[in-house]
Tab-separated table of C-alpha atoms in Angstrom:
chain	number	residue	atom	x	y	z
A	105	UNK	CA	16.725	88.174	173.829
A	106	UNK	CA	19.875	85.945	174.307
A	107	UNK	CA	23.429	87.445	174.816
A	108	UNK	CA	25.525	88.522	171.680
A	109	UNK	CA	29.181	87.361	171.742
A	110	UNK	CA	31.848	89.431	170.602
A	111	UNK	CA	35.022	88.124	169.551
A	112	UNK	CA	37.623	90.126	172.218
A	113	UNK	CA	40.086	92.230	170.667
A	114	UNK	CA	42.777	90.089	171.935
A	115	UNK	CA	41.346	87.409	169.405
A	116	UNK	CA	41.051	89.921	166.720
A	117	UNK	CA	44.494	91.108	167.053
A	118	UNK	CA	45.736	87.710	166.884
A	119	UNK	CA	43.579	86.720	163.494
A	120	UNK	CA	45.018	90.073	161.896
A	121	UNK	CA	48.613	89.507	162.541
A	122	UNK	CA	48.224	85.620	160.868
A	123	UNK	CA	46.428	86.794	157.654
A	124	UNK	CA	49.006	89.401	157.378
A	125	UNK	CA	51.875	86.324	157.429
A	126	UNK	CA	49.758	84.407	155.417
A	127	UNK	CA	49.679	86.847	152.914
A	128	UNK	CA	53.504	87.557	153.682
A	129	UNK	CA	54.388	84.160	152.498
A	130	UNK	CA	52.045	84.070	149.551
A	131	UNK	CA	54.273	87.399	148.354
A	132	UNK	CA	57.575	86.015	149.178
A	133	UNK	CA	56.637	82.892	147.161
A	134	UNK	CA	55.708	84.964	143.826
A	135	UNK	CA	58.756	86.769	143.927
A	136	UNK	CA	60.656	83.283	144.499
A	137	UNK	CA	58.946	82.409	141.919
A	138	UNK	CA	59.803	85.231	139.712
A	139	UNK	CA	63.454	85.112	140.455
A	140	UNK	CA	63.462	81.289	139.328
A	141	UNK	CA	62.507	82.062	136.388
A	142	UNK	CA	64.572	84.325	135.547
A	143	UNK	CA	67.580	82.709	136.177
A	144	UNK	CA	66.463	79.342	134.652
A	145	UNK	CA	65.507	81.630	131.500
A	146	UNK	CA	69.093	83.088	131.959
A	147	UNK	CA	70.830	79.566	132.398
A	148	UNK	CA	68.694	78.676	129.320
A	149	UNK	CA	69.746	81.095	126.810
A	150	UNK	CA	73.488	80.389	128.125
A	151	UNK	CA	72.907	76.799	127.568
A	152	UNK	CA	71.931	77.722	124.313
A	153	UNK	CA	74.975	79.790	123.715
A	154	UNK	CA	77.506	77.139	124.096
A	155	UNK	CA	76.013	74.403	122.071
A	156	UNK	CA	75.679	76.978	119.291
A	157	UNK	CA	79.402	77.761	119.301
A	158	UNK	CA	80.016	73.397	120.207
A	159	UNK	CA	78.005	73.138	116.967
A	160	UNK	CA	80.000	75.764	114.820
A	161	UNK	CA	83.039	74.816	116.023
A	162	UNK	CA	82.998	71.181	114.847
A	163	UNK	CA	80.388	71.688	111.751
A	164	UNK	CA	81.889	71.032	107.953
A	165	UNK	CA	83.737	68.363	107.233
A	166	UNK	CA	86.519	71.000	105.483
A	167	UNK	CA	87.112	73.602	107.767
A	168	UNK	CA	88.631	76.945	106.855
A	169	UNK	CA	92.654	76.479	106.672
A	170	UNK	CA	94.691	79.675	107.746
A	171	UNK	CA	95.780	82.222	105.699
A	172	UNK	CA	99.716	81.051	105.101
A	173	UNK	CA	99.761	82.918	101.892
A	174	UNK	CA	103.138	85.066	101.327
A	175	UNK	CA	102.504	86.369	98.180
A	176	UNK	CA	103.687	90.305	98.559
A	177	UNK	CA	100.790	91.402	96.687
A	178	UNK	CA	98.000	90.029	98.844
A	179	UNK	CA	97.411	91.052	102.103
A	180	UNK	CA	96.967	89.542	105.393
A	181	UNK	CA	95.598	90.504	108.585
A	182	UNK	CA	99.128	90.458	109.535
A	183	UNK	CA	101.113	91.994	107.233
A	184	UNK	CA	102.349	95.769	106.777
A	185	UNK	CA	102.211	97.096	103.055
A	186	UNK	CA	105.637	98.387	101.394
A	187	UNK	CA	106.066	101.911	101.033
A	188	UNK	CA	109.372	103.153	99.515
A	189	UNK	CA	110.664	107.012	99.083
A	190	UNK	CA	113.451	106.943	97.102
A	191	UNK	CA	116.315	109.811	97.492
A	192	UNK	CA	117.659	111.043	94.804
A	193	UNK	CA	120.377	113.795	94.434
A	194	UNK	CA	119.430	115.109	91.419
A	195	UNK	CA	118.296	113.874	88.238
A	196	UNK	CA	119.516	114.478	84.887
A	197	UNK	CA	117.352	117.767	84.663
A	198	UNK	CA	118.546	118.899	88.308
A	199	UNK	CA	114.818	120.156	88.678
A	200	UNK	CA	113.975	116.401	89.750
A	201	UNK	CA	111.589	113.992	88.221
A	202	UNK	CA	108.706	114.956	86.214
A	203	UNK	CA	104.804	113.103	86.703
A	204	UNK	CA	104.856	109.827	84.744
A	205	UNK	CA	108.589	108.752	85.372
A	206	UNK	CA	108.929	105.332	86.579
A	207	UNK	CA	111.316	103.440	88.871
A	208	UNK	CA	111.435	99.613	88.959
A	209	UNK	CA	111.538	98.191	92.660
A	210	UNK	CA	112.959	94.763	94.062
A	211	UNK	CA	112.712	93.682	97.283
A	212	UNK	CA	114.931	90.709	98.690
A	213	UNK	CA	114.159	88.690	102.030
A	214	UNK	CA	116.850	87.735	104.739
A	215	UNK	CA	116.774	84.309	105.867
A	216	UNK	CA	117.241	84.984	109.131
A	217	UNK	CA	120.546	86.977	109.445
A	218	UNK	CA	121.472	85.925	105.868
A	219	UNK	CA	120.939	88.614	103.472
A	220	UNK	CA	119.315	86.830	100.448
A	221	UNK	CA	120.665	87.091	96.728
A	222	UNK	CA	119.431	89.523	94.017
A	223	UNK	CA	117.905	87.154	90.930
A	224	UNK	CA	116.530	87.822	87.829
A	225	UNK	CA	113.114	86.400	89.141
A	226	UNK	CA	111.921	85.149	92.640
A	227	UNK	CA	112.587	87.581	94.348
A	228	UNK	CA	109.971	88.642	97.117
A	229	UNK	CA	108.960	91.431	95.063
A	230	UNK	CA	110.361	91.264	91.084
A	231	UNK	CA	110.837	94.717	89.089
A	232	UNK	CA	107.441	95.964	90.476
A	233	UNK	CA	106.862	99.583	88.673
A	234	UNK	CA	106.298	102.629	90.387
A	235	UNK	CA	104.932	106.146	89.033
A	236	UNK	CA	105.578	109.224	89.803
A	237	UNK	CA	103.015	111.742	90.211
A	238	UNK	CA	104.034	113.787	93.198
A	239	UNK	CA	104.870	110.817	95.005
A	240	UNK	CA	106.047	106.718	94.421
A	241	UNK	CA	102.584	104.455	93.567
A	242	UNK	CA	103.356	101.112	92.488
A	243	UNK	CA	101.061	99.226	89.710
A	244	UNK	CA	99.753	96.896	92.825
A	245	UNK	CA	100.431	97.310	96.810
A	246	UNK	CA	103.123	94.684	97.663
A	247	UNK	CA	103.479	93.912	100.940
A	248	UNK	CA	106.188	92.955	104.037
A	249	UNK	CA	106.646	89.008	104.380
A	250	UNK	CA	105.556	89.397	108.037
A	251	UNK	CA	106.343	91.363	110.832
A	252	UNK	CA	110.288	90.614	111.707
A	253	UNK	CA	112.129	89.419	108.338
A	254	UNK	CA	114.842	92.076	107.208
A	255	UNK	CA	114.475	93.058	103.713
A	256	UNK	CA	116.976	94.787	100.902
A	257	UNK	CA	115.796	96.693	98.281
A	258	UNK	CA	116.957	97.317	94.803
A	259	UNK	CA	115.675	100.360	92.347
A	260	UNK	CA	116.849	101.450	89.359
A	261	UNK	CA	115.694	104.468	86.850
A	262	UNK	CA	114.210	104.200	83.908
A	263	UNK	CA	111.551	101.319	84.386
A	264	UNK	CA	111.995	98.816	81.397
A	265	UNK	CA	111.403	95.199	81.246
A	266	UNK	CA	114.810	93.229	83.107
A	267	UNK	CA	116.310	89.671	82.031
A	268	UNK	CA	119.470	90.508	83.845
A	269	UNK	CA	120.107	91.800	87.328
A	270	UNK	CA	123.747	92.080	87.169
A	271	UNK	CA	123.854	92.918	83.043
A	272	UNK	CA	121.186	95.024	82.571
A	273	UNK	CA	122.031	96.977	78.852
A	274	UNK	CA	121.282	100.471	78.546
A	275	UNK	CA	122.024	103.189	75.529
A	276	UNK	CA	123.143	107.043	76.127
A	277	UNK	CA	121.510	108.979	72.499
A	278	UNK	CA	124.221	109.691	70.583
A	279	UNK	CA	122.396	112.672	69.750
A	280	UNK	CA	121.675	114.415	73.175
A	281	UNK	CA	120.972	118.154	71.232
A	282	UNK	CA	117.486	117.755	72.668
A	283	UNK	CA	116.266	117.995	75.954
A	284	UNK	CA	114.240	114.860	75.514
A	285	UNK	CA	117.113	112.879	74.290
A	286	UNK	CA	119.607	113.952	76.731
A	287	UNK	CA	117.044	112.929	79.944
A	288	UNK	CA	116.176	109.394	78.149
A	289	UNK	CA	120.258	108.519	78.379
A	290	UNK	CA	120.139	108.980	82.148
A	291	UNK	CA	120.263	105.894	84.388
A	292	UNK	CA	120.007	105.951	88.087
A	293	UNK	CA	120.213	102.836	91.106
A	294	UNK	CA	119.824	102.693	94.441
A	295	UNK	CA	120.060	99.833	97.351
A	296	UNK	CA	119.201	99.887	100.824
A	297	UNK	CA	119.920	97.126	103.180
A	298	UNK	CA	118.701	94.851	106.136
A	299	UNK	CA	115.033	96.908	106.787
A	300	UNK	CA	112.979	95.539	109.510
A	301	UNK	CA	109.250	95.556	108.522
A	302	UNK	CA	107.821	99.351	109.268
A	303	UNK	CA	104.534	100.711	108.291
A	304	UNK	CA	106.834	104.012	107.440
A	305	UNK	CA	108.011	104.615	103.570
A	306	UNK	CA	111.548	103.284	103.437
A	307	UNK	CA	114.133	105.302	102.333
A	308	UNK	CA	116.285	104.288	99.283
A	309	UNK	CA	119.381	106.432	98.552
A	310	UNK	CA	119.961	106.259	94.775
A	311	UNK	CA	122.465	107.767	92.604
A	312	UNK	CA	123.862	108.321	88.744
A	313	UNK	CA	125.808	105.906	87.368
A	314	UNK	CA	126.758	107.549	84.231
A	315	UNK	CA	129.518	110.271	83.634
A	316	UNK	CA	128.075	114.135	82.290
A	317	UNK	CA	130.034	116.465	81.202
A	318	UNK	CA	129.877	120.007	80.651
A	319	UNK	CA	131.336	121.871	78.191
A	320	UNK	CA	131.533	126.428	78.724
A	321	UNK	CA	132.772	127.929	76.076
A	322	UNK	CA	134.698	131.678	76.639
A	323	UNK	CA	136.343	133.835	74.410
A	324	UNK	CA	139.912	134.686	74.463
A	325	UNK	CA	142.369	137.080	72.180
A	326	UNK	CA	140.318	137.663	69.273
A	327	UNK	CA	136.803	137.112	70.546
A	328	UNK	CA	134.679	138.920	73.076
A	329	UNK	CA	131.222	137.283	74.351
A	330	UNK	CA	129.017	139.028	71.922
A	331	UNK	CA	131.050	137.560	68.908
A	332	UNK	CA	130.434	134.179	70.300
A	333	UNK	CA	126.871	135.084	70.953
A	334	UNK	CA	126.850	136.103	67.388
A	335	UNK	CA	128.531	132.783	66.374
A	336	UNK	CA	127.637	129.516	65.023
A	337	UNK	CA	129.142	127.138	67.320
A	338	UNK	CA	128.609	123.370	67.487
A	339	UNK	CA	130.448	120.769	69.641
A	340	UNK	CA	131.107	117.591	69.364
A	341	UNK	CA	132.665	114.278	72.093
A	342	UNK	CA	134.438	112.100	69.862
A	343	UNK	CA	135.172	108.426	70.217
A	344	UNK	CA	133.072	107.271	73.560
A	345	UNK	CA	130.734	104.089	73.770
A	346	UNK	CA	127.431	104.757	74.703
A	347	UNK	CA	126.433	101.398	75.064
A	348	UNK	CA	126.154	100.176	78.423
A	349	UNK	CA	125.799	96.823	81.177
A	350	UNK	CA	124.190	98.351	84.198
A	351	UNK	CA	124.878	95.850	87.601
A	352	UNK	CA	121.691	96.396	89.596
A	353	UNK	CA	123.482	94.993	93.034
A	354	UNK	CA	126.684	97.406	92.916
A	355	UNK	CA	125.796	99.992	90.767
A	356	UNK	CA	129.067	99.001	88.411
A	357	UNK	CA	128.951	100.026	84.784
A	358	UNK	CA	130.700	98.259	81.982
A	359	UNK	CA	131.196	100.655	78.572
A	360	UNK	CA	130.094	98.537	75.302
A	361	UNK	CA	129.626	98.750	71.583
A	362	UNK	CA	131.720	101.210	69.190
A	363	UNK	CA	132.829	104.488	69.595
A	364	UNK	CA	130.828	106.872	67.783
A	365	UNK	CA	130.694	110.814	68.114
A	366	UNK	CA	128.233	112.478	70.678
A	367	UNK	CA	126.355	115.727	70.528
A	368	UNK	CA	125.375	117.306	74.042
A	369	UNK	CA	123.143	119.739	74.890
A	370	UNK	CA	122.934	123.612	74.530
A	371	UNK	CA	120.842	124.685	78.059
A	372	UNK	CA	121.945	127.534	80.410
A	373	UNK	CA	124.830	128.817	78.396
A	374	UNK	CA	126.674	125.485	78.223
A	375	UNK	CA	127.037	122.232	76.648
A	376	UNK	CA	126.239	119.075	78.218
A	377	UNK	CA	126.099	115.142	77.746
A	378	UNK	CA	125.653	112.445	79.775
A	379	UNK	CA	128.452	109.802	78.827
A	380	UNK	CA	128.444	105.855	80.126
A	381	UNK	CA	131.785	105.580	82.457
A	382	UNK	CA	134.957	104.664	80.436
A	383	UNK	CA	138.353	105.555	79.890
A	384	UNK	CA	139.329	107.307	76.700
A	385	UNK	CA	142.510	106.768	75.133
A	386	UNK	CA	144.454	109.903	73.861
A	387	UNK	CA	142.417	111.360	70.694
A	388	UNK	CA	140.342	114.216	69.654
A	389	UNK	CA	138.251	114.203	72.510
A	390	UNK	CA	136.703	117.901	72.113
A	391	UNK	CA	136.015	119.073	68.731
A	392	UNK	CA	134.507	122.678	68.336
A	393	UNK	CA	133.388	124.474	65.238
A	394	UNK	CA	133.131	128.493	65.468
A	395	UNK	CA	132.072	129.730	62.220
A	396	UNK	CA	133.318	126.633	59.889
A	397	UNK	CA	136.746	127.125	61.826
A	398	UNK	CA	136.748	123.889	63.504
A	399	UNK	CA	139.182	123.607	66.767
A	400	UNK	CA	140.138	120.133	68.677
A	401	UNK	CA	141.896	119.620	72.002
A	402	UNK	CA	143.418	116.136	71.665
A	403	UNK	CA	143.533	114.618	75.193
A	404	UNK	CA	143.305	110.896	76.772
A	405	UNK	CA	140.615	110.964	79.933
A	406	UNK	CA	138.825	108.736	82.448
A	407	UNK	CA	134.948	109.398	83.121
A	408	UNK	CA	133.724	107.779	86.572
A	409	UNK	CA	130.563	106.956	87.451
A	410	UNK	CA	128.828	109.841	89.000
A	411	UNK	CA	130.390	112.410	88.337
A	412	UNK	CA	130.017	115.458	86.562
A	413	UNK	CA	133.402	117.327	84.758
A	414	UNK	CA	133.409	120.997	84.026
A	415	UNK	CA	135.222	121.665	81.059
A	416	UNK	CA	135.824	125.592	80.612
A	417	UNK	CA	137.234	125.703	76.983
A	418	UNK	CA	138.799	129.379	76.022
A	419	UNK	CA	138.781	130.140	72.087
A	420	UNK	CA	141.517	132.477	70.912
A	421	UNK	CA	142.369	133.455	67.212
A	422	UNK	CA	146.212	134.291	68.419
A	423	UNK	CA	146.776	130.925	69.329
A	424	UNK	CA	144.568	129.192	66.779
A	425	UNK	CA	143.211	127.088	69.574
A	426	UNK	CA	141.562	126.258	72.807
A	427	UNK	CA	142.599	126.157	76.369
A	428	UNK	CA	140.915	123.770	78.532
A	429	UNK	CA	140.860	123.596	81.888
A	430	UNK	CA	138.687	120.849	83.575
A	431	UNK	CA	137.154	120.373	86.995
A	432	UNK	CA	135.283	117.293	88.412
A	433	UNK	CA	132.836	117.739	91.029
A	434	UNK	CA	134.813	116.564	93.619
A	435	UNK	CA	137.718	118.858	93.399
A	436	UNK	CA	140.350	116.257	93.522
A	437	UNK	CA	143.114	119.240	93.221
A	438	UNK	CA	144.235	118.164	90.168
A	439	UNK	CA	144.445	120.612	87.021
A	440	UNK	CA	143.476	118.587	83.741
A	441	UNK	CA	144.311	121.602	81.039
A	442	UNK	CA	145.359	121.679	77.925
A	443	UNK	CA	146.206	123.154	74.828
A	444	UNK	CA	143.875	122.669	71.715
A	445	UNK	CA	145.628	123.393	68.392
């Protein structure tokens, strides 16, 4: 038999270690491979990306315009919507409003640091009407001009259809001897100036602009409080105008019409009437009737616009009349009384 040749181990070694780089290069190259293809899929898509926003950026021959609407009751992405919270003293009732009662709003835009002018129309906002019902909701949301234009606003009380801004006519009931009546014949207005754009509720101080007066009546020599309790007593204002021209921008009140007679209120012990601002010349101002006995206090007198006058009227049978004694709100330390015979 011939000799069998074995390949050495040197020369198996050697074979091992290049099939092992062979396949070594073979792996390398799939995961080469693999990477390349991911990133040209990734370049792809990216590719793709940018001629899809190329293509929807110049597609349409009429492309959206922007929004340069300034319309207060639309809204933009922009702008802030108005929210008002109107202070009040008191109203007529002094328990404050009631649900339902409605306030008529204007807003006015600077022009730049220009305060604009009140109109009858074209305003930013014009006589928008807002209910109460716990709080202010107006019939639409209205809304800032942008973000930085100062603003006035204008409110008055009760809402009614306006032609006239700065002559705005309004009636006081002659007959006020119902609670209903005597709340209808109050009018209230308020202003606050140069607001920067907030998404807070702005404040807007408003006040009366009529007169009211109050009328107590106490007994004197002759009477005691249970005869006047026991009484028929009615009192009457005589000779004041209850028509009136309401200026929205100053809150001034002009007196119009004829004079006619007024009868207030009977509520909490007194009398009371809420009378437009107007000086009355020297009459019989006061009349009151106690059991068909009818007593006047003649007396000239100037009612301002909001403010209220106490009138504490005494009845005596020795002296066949009345002594008066009258107090304004603001105690002005001045002692109005009189004698009514």
């Amino acid at each position: 038999m011939g000799t069998e040749h074995r390949p050495s181990a040197d020369v198996l070694s050697l074979l091992i270690r290049e099939i092992y780089q062979i396949l070594c290069t073979i792996r390398q190259y799939q995961l080469l491979r693999i990477i390349f293809m991911k990133i040209n899929s990734t370049l792809a898509q990216i590719f793709t990306l940018f001629l899809l926003m190329a293509c929807s950026k110049n597609s349409g021959d009429n492309p959206t315009p922007p929004n340069n609407n300034t319309d207060p009751s639309t809204p933009t992405e922009e702008k802030l919507e108005i929210r008002i919270s109107p202070s009040f003293n008191t109203r007529a009732t002094d328990f404050g409003f009631e649900t339902n009662d409605c306030i008529g709003l204007y807003v006015v835009n600077y022009n730049g640091d220009t305060p604009g002018q009140l109109l009858n129309s074209g305003n930013h906002v014009d006589n928008m009407r807002f209910t109460y019902s716990g709080s202010w909701t107006p019939d639409s949301p209205i809304y800032w001009k942008d973000v930085k234009t100062f603003t006035d606003f204008y409110l008055y009380y009760p809402y009614s259809q306006v032609t006239s801004v700065t002559a705005h006519p309004f009636t006081v009931n002659a007959d006020q001897s119902t609670d209903a009546a005597f709340k209808a014949s109050d009018f209230m207005v308020g202003k606050a100036v140069k607001i920067a754009p907030t998404s807070f509720a702005v404040v807007i101080p408003a006040s009366h602009v009529m007169s009211r007066i109050q009328i107590q009546i106490e007994p004197g020599n002759g009477f005691t409080k249970e005869d006047l309790a026991k009484s028929n007593i009615a009192v009457k204002i005589n000779g004041l105008k209850t028509g009136a021209s309401v200026n929205f921008t100053n809150s001034a009140v002009t007196a119009t019409g004829n004079p006619v007679t007024v009868t207030p209120l009977y509520a909490d012990g007194n009398y009371r009437a809420l009378i437009v601002p107007q000086t009355v010349a020297e009459q019989n101002l006061i009349s009151v009737t106690v059991d068909g006995s009818e007593f006047v206090l003649r007396k000239g007198f100037t009612f301002e616009s909001g403010k209220s006058y106490m009138f504490t009227v005494t009845v005596s049978k020795t002296t066949n009349g009345i002594n008066v004694n009258i107090n304004p709100w603001d105690e002005d330390g001045v002692d109005y009384g009189g004698v009514a015979e």
